[in-house]
């Protein structure tokens, strides 16, 4: 299974009552595929506000996106949690929905050991025939999936990739220690090109909601060996990479990108509590950024 180079971690559109807006979700799917050139969509990940989505909402989203994407891109379901049993349950249910793969986050809050992490992901992988993508984001989970554990997990036949937000030295160790068939994606837009240059495969992106087509050109320039052009494109994209998270001061994902989409005429609505919408200063910053 090739999920492509540019994977968008899709936001979940809400209406004025905070419920999923299915009309806008369909419009967003078309926009991300046709205009922003996404190869795959992650549904109900962090950017999709997974902590505030019910299991029923997630499964309905999986079915809906699979149907509306219609084979034009791959659909990856966010099914991980800090409970191994619940992660297995959601992965099995997602498989019934027809998704192409699952993204499974490192368990958060309960801070398992490396052996616990290995057994957690191994159990999930053994419970499904779907390709499994690991998701290491230490800044959110408070525990790091080490390079050594990732390399160990890569030996499991259907653990096919990782989305990693660790420093570049850890990502380099993973790329060095895993087979070529194991794909390493940057989980941080601002390291897209650096990760590609050390052998990474692509990016699981938030900024691709806004500048996906430019990011696709960046990736292709790198693949074609046009290094100066790739570097120039990376520098041009960098303000958006940083601005989607930093604003005048750091904001939680997906607050900024949802506001940016609204500015672009995609009415994805606000965010669910405990997240809150952009402040007046943040809104002004994003307007200038775009």
PDB file of C-alpha atoms in Angstrom:
ATOM      1  CA  UNK A   1       0.000   0.000   0.000  1.00  0.00           C
ATOM      2  CA  UNK A   2       1.446   3.342  -1.078  1.00  0.00           C
ATOM      3  CA  UNK A   3      -0.161   6.270   0.722  1.00  0.00           C
ATOM      4  CA  UNK A   4       1.755   8.770  -1.407  1.00  0.00           C
ATOM      5  CA  UNK A   5       4.053  11.597  -0.466  1.00  0.00           C
ATOM      6  CA  UNK A   6       1.555  14.269   0.624  1.00  0.00           C
ATOM      7  CA  UNK A   7      -0.904  13.148   3.292  1.00  0.00           C
ATOM      8  CA  UNK A   8      -3.332  15.691   4.741  1.00  0.00           C
ATOM      9  CA  UNK A   9      -4.494  15.314   8.338  1.00  0.00           C
ATOM     10  CA  UNK A  10      -8.013  16.527   7.599  1.00  0.00           C
ATOM     11  CA  UNK A  11      -9.988  18.841   9.870  1.00  0.00           C
ATOM     12  CA  UNK A  12     -13.532  17.874  10.826  1.00  0.00           C
ATOM     13  CA  UNK A  13     -16.049  20.523   9.708  1.00  0.00           C
ATOM     14  CA  UNK A  14     -18.673  21.514  12.269  1.00  0.00           C
ATOM     15  CA  UNK A  15     -21.892  23.474  11.877  1.00  0.00           C
ATOM     16  CA  UNK A  16     -23.059  26.308  14.104  1.00  0.00           C
ATOM     17  CA  UNK A  17     -24.301  23.774  16.669  1.00  0.00           C
ATOM     18  CA  UNK A  18     -20.959  21.976  16.847  1.00  0.00           C
ATOM     19  CA  UNK A  19     -22.205  18.937  14.925  1.00  0.00           C
ATOM     20  CA  UNK A  20     -20.434  17.438  11.911  1.00  0.00           C
ATOM     21  CA  UNK A  21     -21.285  19.412   8.774  1.00  0.00           C
ATOM     22  CA  UNK A  22     -21.556  16.699   6.129  1.00  0.00           C
ATOM     23  CA  UNK A  23     -22.121  19.054   3.193  1.00  0.00           C
ATOM     24  CA  UNK A  24     -18.926  20.963   3.962  1.00  0.00           C
ATOM     25  CA  UNK A  25     -17.059  17.712   4.671  1.00  0.00           C
ATOM     26  CA  UNK A  26     -17.804  16.554   1.128  1.00  0.00           C
ATOM     27  CA  UNK A  27     -16.696  19.917  -0.243  1.00  0.00           C
ATOM     28  CA  UNK A  28     -13.498  19.747   1.804  1.00  0.00           C
ATOM     29  CA  UNK A  29     -12.686  16.257   0.514  1.00  0.00           C
ATOM     30  CA  UNK A  30     -13.001  17.455  -3.097  1.00  0.00           C
ATOM     31  CA  UNK A  31     -10.945  20.572  -2.365  1.00  0.00           C
ATOM     32  CA  UNK A  32      -8.110  18.637  -0.695  1.00  0.00           C
ATOM     33  CA  UNK A  33      -7.931  16.093  -3.519  1.00  0.00           C
ATOM     34  CA  UNK A  34      -8.486  18.329  -6.550  1.00  0.00           C
ATOM     35  CA  UNK A  35      -6.963  21.654  -5.517  1.00  0.00           C
ATOM     36  CA  UNK A  36      -4.399  20.756  -2.851  1.00  0.00           C
ATOM     37  CA  UNK A  37      -3.337  17.454  -4.468  1.00  0.00           C
ATOM     38  CA  UNK A  38      -3.475  15.264  -1.354  1.00  0.00           C
ATOM     39  CA  UNK A  39      -2.483  11.658  -1.980  1.00  0.00           C
ATOM     40  CA  UNK A  40      -4.177  10.449   1.218  1.00  0.00           C
ATOM     41  CA  UNK A  41      -6.419  11.861   3.928  1.00  0.00           C
ATOM     42  CA  UNK A  42      -6.135  11.098   7.639  1.00  0.00           C
ATOM     43  CA  UNK A  43      -9.623  11.146   9.152  1.00  0.00           C
ATOM     44  CA  UNK A  44     -10.256  11.692  12.876  1.00  0.00           C
ATOM     45  CA  UNK A  45      -6.660  12.356  13.773  1.00  0.00           C
ATOM     46  CA  UNK A  46      -5.494  15.124  16.087  1.00  0.00           C
ATOM     47  CA  UNK A  47      -6.228  17.740  13.427  1.00  0.00           C
ATOM     48  CA  UNK A  48      -9.696  16.234  13.071  1.00  0.00           C
ATOM     49  CA  UNK A  49     -10.298  16.850  16.810  1.00  0.00           C
ATOM     50  CA  UNK A  50     -10.369  13.149  17.625  1.00  0.00           C
ATOM     51  CA  UNK A  51     -10.459  13.710  21.417  1.00  0.00           C
ATOM     52  CA  UNK A  52     -13.905  15.315  21.118  1.00  0.00           C
ATOM     53  CA  UNK A  53     -15.391  12.947  18.533  1.00  0.00           C
ATOM     54  CA  UNK A  54     -17.477  10.019  19.734  1.00  0.00           C
ATOM     55  CA  UNK A  55     -16.756   6.525  18.408  1.00  0.00           C
ATOM     56  CA  UNK A  56     -19.992   6.710  16.428  1.00  0.00           C
ATOM     57  CA  UNK A  57     -18.976  10.016  14.836  1.00  0.00           C
ATOM     58  CA  UNK A  58     -15.572   8.622  13.902  1.00  0.00           C
ATOM     59  CA  UNK A  59     -17.038   5.556  12.225  1.00  0.00           C
ATOM     60  CA  UNK A  60     -19.572   7.663  10.361  1.00  0.00           C
ATOM     61  CA  UNK A  61     -16.734   9.903   9.179  1.00  0.00           C
ATOM     62  CA  UNK A  62     -14.710   6.896   8.014  1.00  0.00           C
ATOM     63  CA  UNK A  63     -17.622   5.576   5.961  1.00  0.00           C
ATOM     64  CA  UNK A  64     -18.458   9.010   4.563  1.00  0.00           C
ATOM     65  CA  UNK A  65     -14.915   9.894   3.485  1.00  0.00           C
ATOM     66  CA  UNK A  66     -14.351   6.482   1.894  1.00  0.00           C
ATOM     67  CA  UNK A  67     -17.565   6.935  -0.072  1.00  0.00           C
ATOM     68  CA  UNK A  68     -16.980  10.515  -1.158  1.00  0.00           C
ATOM     69  CA  UNK A  69     -13.278  10.068  -1.951  1.00  0.00           C
ATOM     70  CA  UNK A  70     -14.347   7.307  -4.303  1.00  0.00           C
ATOM     71  CA  UNK A  71     -10.868   5.889  -4.770  1.00  0.00           C
ATOM     72  CA  UNK A  72      -9.331   9.234  -5.753  1.00  0.00           C
ATOM     73  CA  UNK A  73      -7.065   9.110  -2.706  1.00  0.00           C
ATOM     74  CA  UNK A  74      -6.308   6.737   0.127  1.00  0.00           C
ATOM     75  CA  UNK A  75      -8.243   7.084   3.396  1.00  0.00           C
ATOM     76  CA  UNK A  76      -6.407   6.548   6.679  1.00  0.00           C
ATOM     77  CA  UNK A  77      -8.447   6.250   9.868  1.00  0.00           C
ATOM     78  CA  UNK A  78      -7.186   7.586  13.169  1.00  0.00           C
ATOM     79  CA  UNK A  79      -7.964   4.687  15.511  1.00  0.00           C
ATOM     80  CA  UNK A  80      -5.398   4.943  18.295  1.00  0.00           C
ATOM     81  CA  UNK A  81      -5.940   5.830  21.932  1.00  0.00           C
ATOM     82  CA  UNK A  82      -4.252   5.158  25.259  1.00  0.00           C
ATOM     83  CA  UNK A  83      -6.210   1.919  25.646  1.00  0.00           C
ATOM     84  CA  UNK A  84      -4.946  -1.053  23.663  1.00  0.00           C
ATOM     85  CA  UNK A  85      -8.332  -2.790  23.768  1.00  0.00           C
ATOM     86  CA  UNK A  86     -10.167   0.315  22.563  1.00  0.00           C
ATOM     87  CA  UNK A  87      -7.597   0.887  19.811  1.00  0.00           C
ATOM     88  CA  UNK A  88      -8.101  -2.686  18.608  1.00  0.00           C
ATOM     89  CA  UNK A  89     -11.875  -2.232  18.660  1.00  0.00           C
ATOM     90  CA  UNK A  90     -11.751   0.984  16.637  1.00  0.00           C
ATOM     91  CA  UNK A  91      -9.239  -0.466  14.184  1.00  0.00           C
ATOM     92  CA  UNK A  92     -11.455  -3.471  13.526  1.00  0.00           C
ATOM     93  CA  UNK A  93     -14.510  -1.242  13.094  1.00  0.00           C
ATOM     94  CA  UNK A  94     -12.574   1.077  10.752  1.00  0.00           C
ATOM     95  CA  UNK A  95     -11.589  -1.914   8.643  1.00  0.00           C
ATOM     96  CA  UNK A  96     -15.294  -2.705   8.195  1.00  0.00           C
ATOM     97  CA  UNK A  97     -15.771   0.875   6.944  1.00  0.00           C
ATOM     98  CA  UNK A  98     -13.459   0.252   3.997  1.00  0.00           C
ATOM     99  CA  UNK A  99     -10.505   2.482   4.942  1.00  0.00           C
ATOM    100  CA  UNK A 100      -7.119   1.817   3.370  1.00  0.00           C
ATOM    101  CA  UNK A 101      -5.067   1.984   6.559  1.00  0.00           C
ATOM    102  CA  UNK A 102      -4.972   3.188  10.144  1.00  0.00           C
ATOM    103  CA  UNK A 103      -2.882   5.778  11.962  1.00  0.00           C
ATOM    104  CA  UNK A 104      -2.252   4.740  15.561  1.00  0.00           C
ATOM    105  CA  UNK A 105      -0.931   7.305  18.007  1.00  0.00           C
ATOM    106  CA  UNK A 106       1.469   6.552  20.848  1.00  0.00           C
ATOM    107  CA  UNK A 107      -0.620   6.072  24.024  1.00  0.00           C
ATOM    108  CA  UNK A 108      -0.906   9.355  25.889  1.00  0.00           C
ATOM    109  CA  UNK A 109      -1.094  10.200  29.598  1.00  0.00           C
ATOM    110  CA  UNK A 110      -0.427   6.716  30.982  1.00  0.00           C
ATOM    111  CA  UNK A 111       3.264   6.894  29.910  1.00  0.00           C
ATOM    112  CA  UNK A 112       4.019   3.241  29.020  1.00  0.00           C
ATOM    113  CA  UNK A 113       7.536   1.807  28.824  1.00  0.00           C
ATOM    114  CA  UNK A 114       9.151   0.997  25.476  1.00  0.00           C
ATOM    115  CA  UNK A 115       8.183  -2.657  25.968  1.00  0.00           C
ATOM    116  CA  UNK A 116       4.616  -1.581  26.673  1.00  0.00           C
ATOM    117  CA  UNK A 117       4.620   0.513  23.488  1.00  0.00           C
ATOM    118  CA  UNK A 118       5.963  -2.388  21.457  1.00  0.00           C
ATOM    119  CA  UNK A 119       3.313  -4.781  22.761  1.00  0.00           C
ATOM    120  CA  UNK A 120       0.561  -2.158  22.296  1.00  0.00           C
ATOM    121  CA  UNK A 121       1.305  -1.653  18.597  1.00  0.00           C
ATOM    122  CA  UNK A 122       2.007  -5.334  18.020  1.00  0.00           C
ATOM    123  CA  UNK A 123      -1.415  -6.279  19.433  1.00  0.00           C
ATOM    124  CA  UNK A 124      -3.178  -3.743  17.223  1.00  0.00           C
ATOM    125  CA  UNK A 125      -1.318  -4.854  14.102  1.00  0.00           C
ATOM    126  CA  UNK A 126      -2.127  -8.502  14.793  1.00  0.00           C
ATOM    127  CA  UNK A 127      -5.822  -7.651  15.130  1.00  0.00           C
ATOM    128  CA  UNK A 128      -6.188  -6.281  11.595  1.00  0.00           C
ATOM    129  CA  UNK A 129      -5.206  -6.973   8.010  1.00  0.00           C
ATOM    130  CA  UNK A 130      -4.928  -3.236   7.336  1.00  0.00           C
ATOM    131  CA  UNK A 131      -1.599  -1.429   6.976  1.00  0.00           C
ATOM    132  CA  UNK A 132      -0.709   0.307  10.241  1.00  0.00           C
ATOM    133  CA  UNK A 133       1.081   3.663  10.463  1.00  0.00           C
ATOM    134  CA  UNK A 134       2.693   4.509  13.784  1.00  0.00           C
ATOM    135  CA  UNK A 135       2.283   8.072  15.075  1.00  0.00           C
ATOM    136  CA  UNK A 136       4.939   9.425  17.403  1.00  0.00           C
ATOM    137  CA  UNK A 137       4.221  12.919  18.754  1.00  0.00           C
ATOM    138  CA  UNK A 138       6.029  13.287  22.097  1.00  0.00           C
ATOM    139  CA  UNK A 139       4.895  16.879  22.593  1.00  0.00           C
ATOM    140  CA  UNK A 140       1.294  15.683  22.877  1.00  0.00           C
ATOM    141  CA  UNK A 141       1.656  12.213  24.390  1.00  0.00           C
ATOM    142  CA  UNK A 142       4.466  12.930  26.896  1.00  0.00           C
ATOM    143  CA  UNK A 143       6.258   9.722  25.864  1.00  0.00           C
ATOM    144  CA  UNK A 144       8.619   9.146  22.941  1.00  0.00           C
ATOM    145  CA  UNK A 145       8.485   6.032  20.775  1.00  0.00           C
ATOM    146  CA  UNK A 146      12.230   5.465  20.498  1.00  0.00           C
ATOM    147  CA  UNK A 147      14.079   4.775  17.268  1.00  0.00           C
ATOM    148  CA  UNK A 148      14.971   1.313  18.565  1.00  0.00           C
ATOM    149  CA  UNK A 149      11.322   0.431  19.293  1.00  0.00           C
ATOM    150  CA  UNK A 150      10.198   1.813  15.930  1.00  0.00           C
ATOM    151  CA  UNK A 151      12.830  -0.305  14.161  1.00  0.00           C
ATOM    152  CA  UNK A 152      11.652  -3.341  16.112  1.00  0.00           C
ATOM    153  CA  UNK A 153       8.027  -2.664  15.159  1.00  0.00           C
ATOM    154  CA  UNK A 154       8.947  -2.246  11.486  1.00  0.00           C
ATOM    155  CA  UNK A 155       9.664  -5.990  11.406  1.00  0.00           C
ATOM    156  CA  UNK A 156       5.909  -6.667  11.828  1.00  0.00           C
ATOM    157  CA  UNK A 157       4.600  -7.208   8.302  1.00  0.00           C
ATOM    158  CA  UNK A 158       1.646  -4.813   8.333  1.00  0.00           C
ATOM    159  CA  UNK A 159       3.309  -1.995  10.265  1.00  0.00           C
ATOM    160  CA  UNK A 160       4.337  -0.148   7.136  1.00  0.00           C
ATOM    161  CA  UNK A 161       5.178   3.435   8.106  1.00  0.00           C
ATOM    162  CA  UNK A 162       5.584   6.003  10.827  1.00  0.00           C
ATOM    163  CA  UNK A 163       4.534   9.606  11.190  1.00  0.00           C
ATOM    164  CA  UNK A 164       7.214  10.981  13.489  1.00  0.00           C
ATOM    165  CA  UNK A 165       7.510  14.375  15.165  1.00  0.00           C
ATOM    166  CA  UNK A 166      10.786  13.554  16.927  1.00  0.00           C
ATOM    167  CA  UNK A 167      14.027  15.451  16.241  1.00  0.00           C
ATOM    168  CA  UNK A 168      15.820  14.836  12.960  1.00  0.00           C
ATOM    169  CA  UNK A 169      18.539  12.697  14.551  1.00  0.00           C
ATOM    170  CA  UNK A 170      15.932  10.175  15.765  1.00  0.00           C
ATOM    171  CA  UNK A 171      14.222  10.162  12.373  1.00  0.00           C
ATOM    172  CA  UNK A 172      17.596   9.565  10.719  1.00  0.00           C
ATOM    173  CA  UNK A 173      18.199   6.552  12.995  1.00  0.00           C
ATOM    174  CA  UNK A 174      14.797   5.130  12.058  1.00  0.00           C
ATOM    175  CA  UNK A 175      15.417   5.544   8.326  1.00  0.00           C
ATOM    176  CA  UNK A 176      18.860   3.954   8.684  1.00  0.00           C
ATOM    177  CA  UNK A 177      17.572   0.992  10.697  1.00  0.00           C
ATOM    178  CA  UNK A 178      14.418   0.076   8.774  1.00  0.00           C
ATOM    179  CA  UNK A 179      13.957  -1.570   5.351  1.00  0.00           C
ATOM    180  CA  UNK A 180      13.270   0.587   2.295  1.00  0.00           C
ATOM    181  CA  UNK A 181       9.691  -0.685   2.275  1.00  0.00           C
ATOM    182  CA  UNK A 182       9.055   1.011   5.631  1.00  0.00           C
ATOM    183  CA  UNK A 183       8.025   4.603   4.955  1.00  0.00           C
ATOM    184  CA  UNK A 184       8.984   7.463   7.266  1.00  0.00           C
ATOM    185  CA  UNK A 185       6.804  10.580   7.171  1.00  0.00           C
ATOM    186  CA  UNK A 186       7.586  13.854   8.855  1.00  0.00           C
ATOM    187  CA  UNK A 187       4.845  14.830  11.273  1.00  0.00           C
ATOM    188  CA  UNK A 188       5.937  18.451  11.332  1.00  0.00           C
ATOM    189  CA  UNK A 189       5.408  20.663   8.278  1.00  0.00           C
ATOM    190  CA  UNK A 190       8.517  22.720   9.015  1.00  0.00           C
ATOM    191  CA  UNK A 191      10.765  19.651   8.642  1.00  0.00           C
ATOM    192  CA  UNK A 192       9.296  18.466   5.344  1.00  0.00           C
ATOM    193  CA  UNK A 193      12.417  19.039   3.271  1.00  0.00           C
ATOM    194  CA  UNK A 194      14.980  18.097   5.960  1.00  0.00           C
ATOM    195  CA  UNK A 195      13.265  14.741   6.478  1.00  0.00           C
ATOM    196  CA  UNK A 196      13.121  14.125   2.727  1.00  0.00           C
ATOM    197  CA  UNK A 197      16.831  14.863   2.397  1.00  0.00           C
ATOM    198  CA  UNK A 198      17.786  12.145   4.919  1.00  0.00           C
ATOM    199  CA  UNK A 199      15.620   9.569   3.159  1.00  0.00           C
ATOM    200  CA  UNK A 200      12.133  10.225   4.491  1.00  0.00           C
ATOM    201  CA  UNK A 201       9.200   9.449   2.229  1.00  0.00           C
ATOM    202  CA  UNK A 202       6.790  12.332   2.731  1.00  0.00           C
ATOM    203  CA  UNK A 203       4.792  14.517   5.077  1.00  0.00           C
ATOM    204  CA  UNK A 204       1.575  14.135   7.045  1.00  0.00           C
ATOM    205  CA  UNK A 205       0.568  17.752   6.936  1.00  0.00           C
ATOM    206  CA  UNK A 206      -1.720  20.406   8.373  1.00  0.00           C
ATOM    207  CA  UNK A 207      -0.523  23.239   6.124  1.00  0.00           C
ATOM    208  CA  UNK A 208      -1.510  21.213   3.044  1.00  0.00           C
ATOM    209  CA  UNK A 209      -5.057  22.425   3.691  1.00  0.00           C
ATOM    210  CA  UNK A 210      -3.769  25.806   2.532  1.00  0.00           C
ATOM    211  CA  UNK A 211      -0.631  25.252   0.425  1.00  0.00           C
ATOM    212  CA  UNK A 212      -0.809  21.586  -0.531  1.00  0.00           C
ATOM    213  CA  UNK A 213      -0.194  22.230  -4.229  1.00  0.00           C
ATOM    214  CA  UNK A 214       2.967  24.192  -3.412  1.00  0.00           C
ATOM    215  CA  UNK A 215       4.116  21.428  -1.072  1.00  0.00           C
ATOM    216  CA  UNK A 216       3.605  18.872  -3.836  1.00  0.00           C
ATOM    217  CA  UNK A 217       5.878  20.966  -6.077  1.00  0.00           C
ATOM    218  CA  UNK A 218       8.460  21.109  -3.276  1.00  0.00           C
ATOM    219  CA  UNK A 219       8.438  17.329  -2.895  1.00  0.00           C
ATOM    220  CA  UNK A 220       8.662  16.754  -6.656  1.00  0.00           C
ATOM    221  CA  UNK A 221      11.540  19.211  -7.005  1.00  0.00           C
ATOM    222  CA  UNK A 222      13.435  17.252  -4.353  1.00  0.00           C
ATOM    223  CA  UNK A 223      12.671  13.919  -6.020  1.00  0.00           C
ATOM    224  CA  UNK A 224      13.845  15.295  -9.379  1.00  0.00           C
ATOM    225  CA  UNK A 225      17.133  16.465  -7.886  1.00  0.00           C
ATOM    226  CA  UNK A 226      16.323  20.152  -8.285  1.00  0.00           C
ATOM    227  CA  UNK A 227      17.765  20.945  -4.887  1.00  0.00           C
ATOM    228  CA  UNK A 228      17.929  24.734  -5.163  1.00  0.00           C
ATOM    229  CA  UNK A 229      14.310  24.908  -6.327  1.00  0.00           C
ATOM    230  CA  UNK A 230      13.204  22.572  -3.520  1.00  0.00           C
ATOM    231  CA  UNK A 231      15.014  24.728  -0.968  1.00  0.00           C
ATOM    232  CA  UNK A 232      13.453  27.908  -2.372  1.00  0.00           C
ATOM    233  CA  UNK A 233       9.976  26.371  -2.263  1.00  0.00           C
ATOM    234  CA  UNK A 234      10.565  25.218   1.300  1.00  0.00           C
ATOM    235  CA  UNK A 235      11.570  28.731   2.328  1.00  0.00           C
ATOM    236  CA  UNK A 236       8.491  30.148   0.607  1.00  0.00           C
ATOM    237  CA  UNK A 237       6.211  27.699   2.441  1.00  0.00           C
ATOM    238  CA  UNK A 238       7.957  28.067   5.785  1.00  0.00           C
ATOM    239  CA  UNK A 239       5.993  31.116   7.055  1.00  0.00           C
ATOM    240  CA  UNK A 240       2.756  29.148   6.652  1.00  0.00           C
ATOM    241  CA  UNK A 241       4.317  26.038   8.208  1.00  0.00           C
ATOM    242  CA  UNK A 242       5.184  28.023  11.322  1.00  0.00           C
ATOM    243  CA  UNK A 243       2.219  30.395  11.247  1.00  0.00           C
ATOM    244  CA  UNK A 244      -0.368  27.627  11.423  1.00  0.00           C
ATOM    245  CA  UNK A 245       0.958  26.800  14.895  1.00  0.00           C
ATOM    246  CA  UNK A 246       2.703  29.908  16.168  1.00  0.00           C
ATOM    247  CA  UNK A 247       0.384  32.797  15.179  1.00  0.00           C
ATOM    248  CA  UNK A 248       1.288  35.737  17.460  1.00  0.00           C
ATOM    249  CA  UNK A 249       1.668  33.039  20.125  1.00  0.00           C
ATOM    250  CA  UNK A 250       1.263  29.242  19.869  1.00  0.00           C
ATOM    251  CA  UNK A 251      -2.288  27.988  19.288  1.00  0.00           C
ATOM    252  CA  UNK A 252      -3.523  24.397  19.463  1.00  0.00           C
ATOM    253  CA  UNK A 253      -3.954  22.541  16.188  1.00  0.00           C
ATOM    254  CA  UNK A 254      -6.442  22.844  14.372  1.00  0.00           C
ATOM    255  CA  UNK A 255      -7.561  26.307  15.553  1.00  0.00           C
ATOM    256  CA  UNK A 256      -5.498  28.323  13.073  1.00  0.00           C
ATOM    257  CA  UNK A 257      -5.988  26.127  10.020  1.00  0.00           C
ATOM    258  CA  UNK A 258      -9.755  26.052  10.504  1.00  0.00           C
ATOM    259  CA  UNK A 259      -9.811  29.841  10.519  1.00  0.00           C
ATOM    260  CA  UNK A 260      -7.551  29.910   7.448  1.00  0.00           C
ATOM    261  CA  UNK A 261      -9.935  27.585   5.614  1.00  0.00           C
ATOM    262  CA  UNK A 262     -12.836  29.867   6.453  1.00  0.00           C
ATOM    263  CA  UNK A 263     -10.880  32.769   4.947  1.00  0.00           C
ATOM    264  CA  UNK A 264     -10.449  30.684   1.796  1.00  0.00           C
ATOM    265  CA  UNK A 265     -14.206  30.172   1.540  1.00  0.00           C
ATOM    266  CA  UNK A 266     -14.389  26.640   2.997  1.00  0.00           C
ATOM    267  CA  UNK A 267     -16.824  27.068   5.941  1.00  0.00           C
ATOM    268  CA  UNK A 268     -15.450  24.364   8.241  1.00  0.00           C
ATOM    269  CA  UNK A 269     -16.818  26.090  11.341  1.00  0.00           C
ATOM    270  CA  UNK A 270     -15.155  26.460  14.703  1.00  0.00           C
ATOM    271  CA  UNK A 271     -13.644  24.022  17.166  1.00  0.00           C
ATOM    272  CA  UNK A 272     -15.161  22.028  20.004  1.00  0.00           C
ATOM    273  CA  UNK A 273     -14.369  22.793  23.611  1.00  0.00           C
ATOM    274  CA  UNK A 274     -11.956  22.692  25.294  1.00  0.00           C
ATOM    275  CA  UNK A 275     -10.414  24.325  22.216  1.00  0.00           C
ATOM    276  CA  UNK A 276     -11.533  27.879  21.464  1.00  0.00           C
ATOM    277  CA  UNK A 277     -11.468  29.890  18.264  1.00  0.00           C
ATOM    278  CA  UNK A 278      -8.775  32.399  17.291  1.00  0.00           C
ATOM    279  CA  UNK A 279      -8.532  35.711  19.086  1.00  0.00           C
ATOM    280  CA  UNK A 280      -8.790  38.986  17.224  1.00  0.00           C
ATOM    281  CA  UNK A 281      -4.989  39.298  17.139  1.00  0.00           C
ATOM    282  CA  UNK A 282      -4.577  35.731  15.889  1.00  0.00           C
ATOM    283  CA  UNK A 283      -7.209  36.281  13.203  1.00  0.00           C
ATOM    284  CA  UNK A 284      -5.406  39.396  11.975  1.00  0.00           C
ATOM    285  CA  UNK A 285      -2.088  37.522  11.896  1.00  0.00           C
ATOM    286  CA  UNK A 286      -3.566  34.696   9.782  1.00  0.00           C
ATOM    287  CA  UNK A 287      -5.172  37.159   7.370  1.00  0.00           C
ATOM    288  CA  UNK A 288      -1.775  38.788   6.773  1.00  0.00           C
ATOM    289  CA  UNK A 289      -0.071  35.394   6.526  1.00  0.00           C
ATOM    290  CA  UNK A 290      -2.367  34.298   3.705  1.00  0.00           C
TER     291      UNK A 290
END
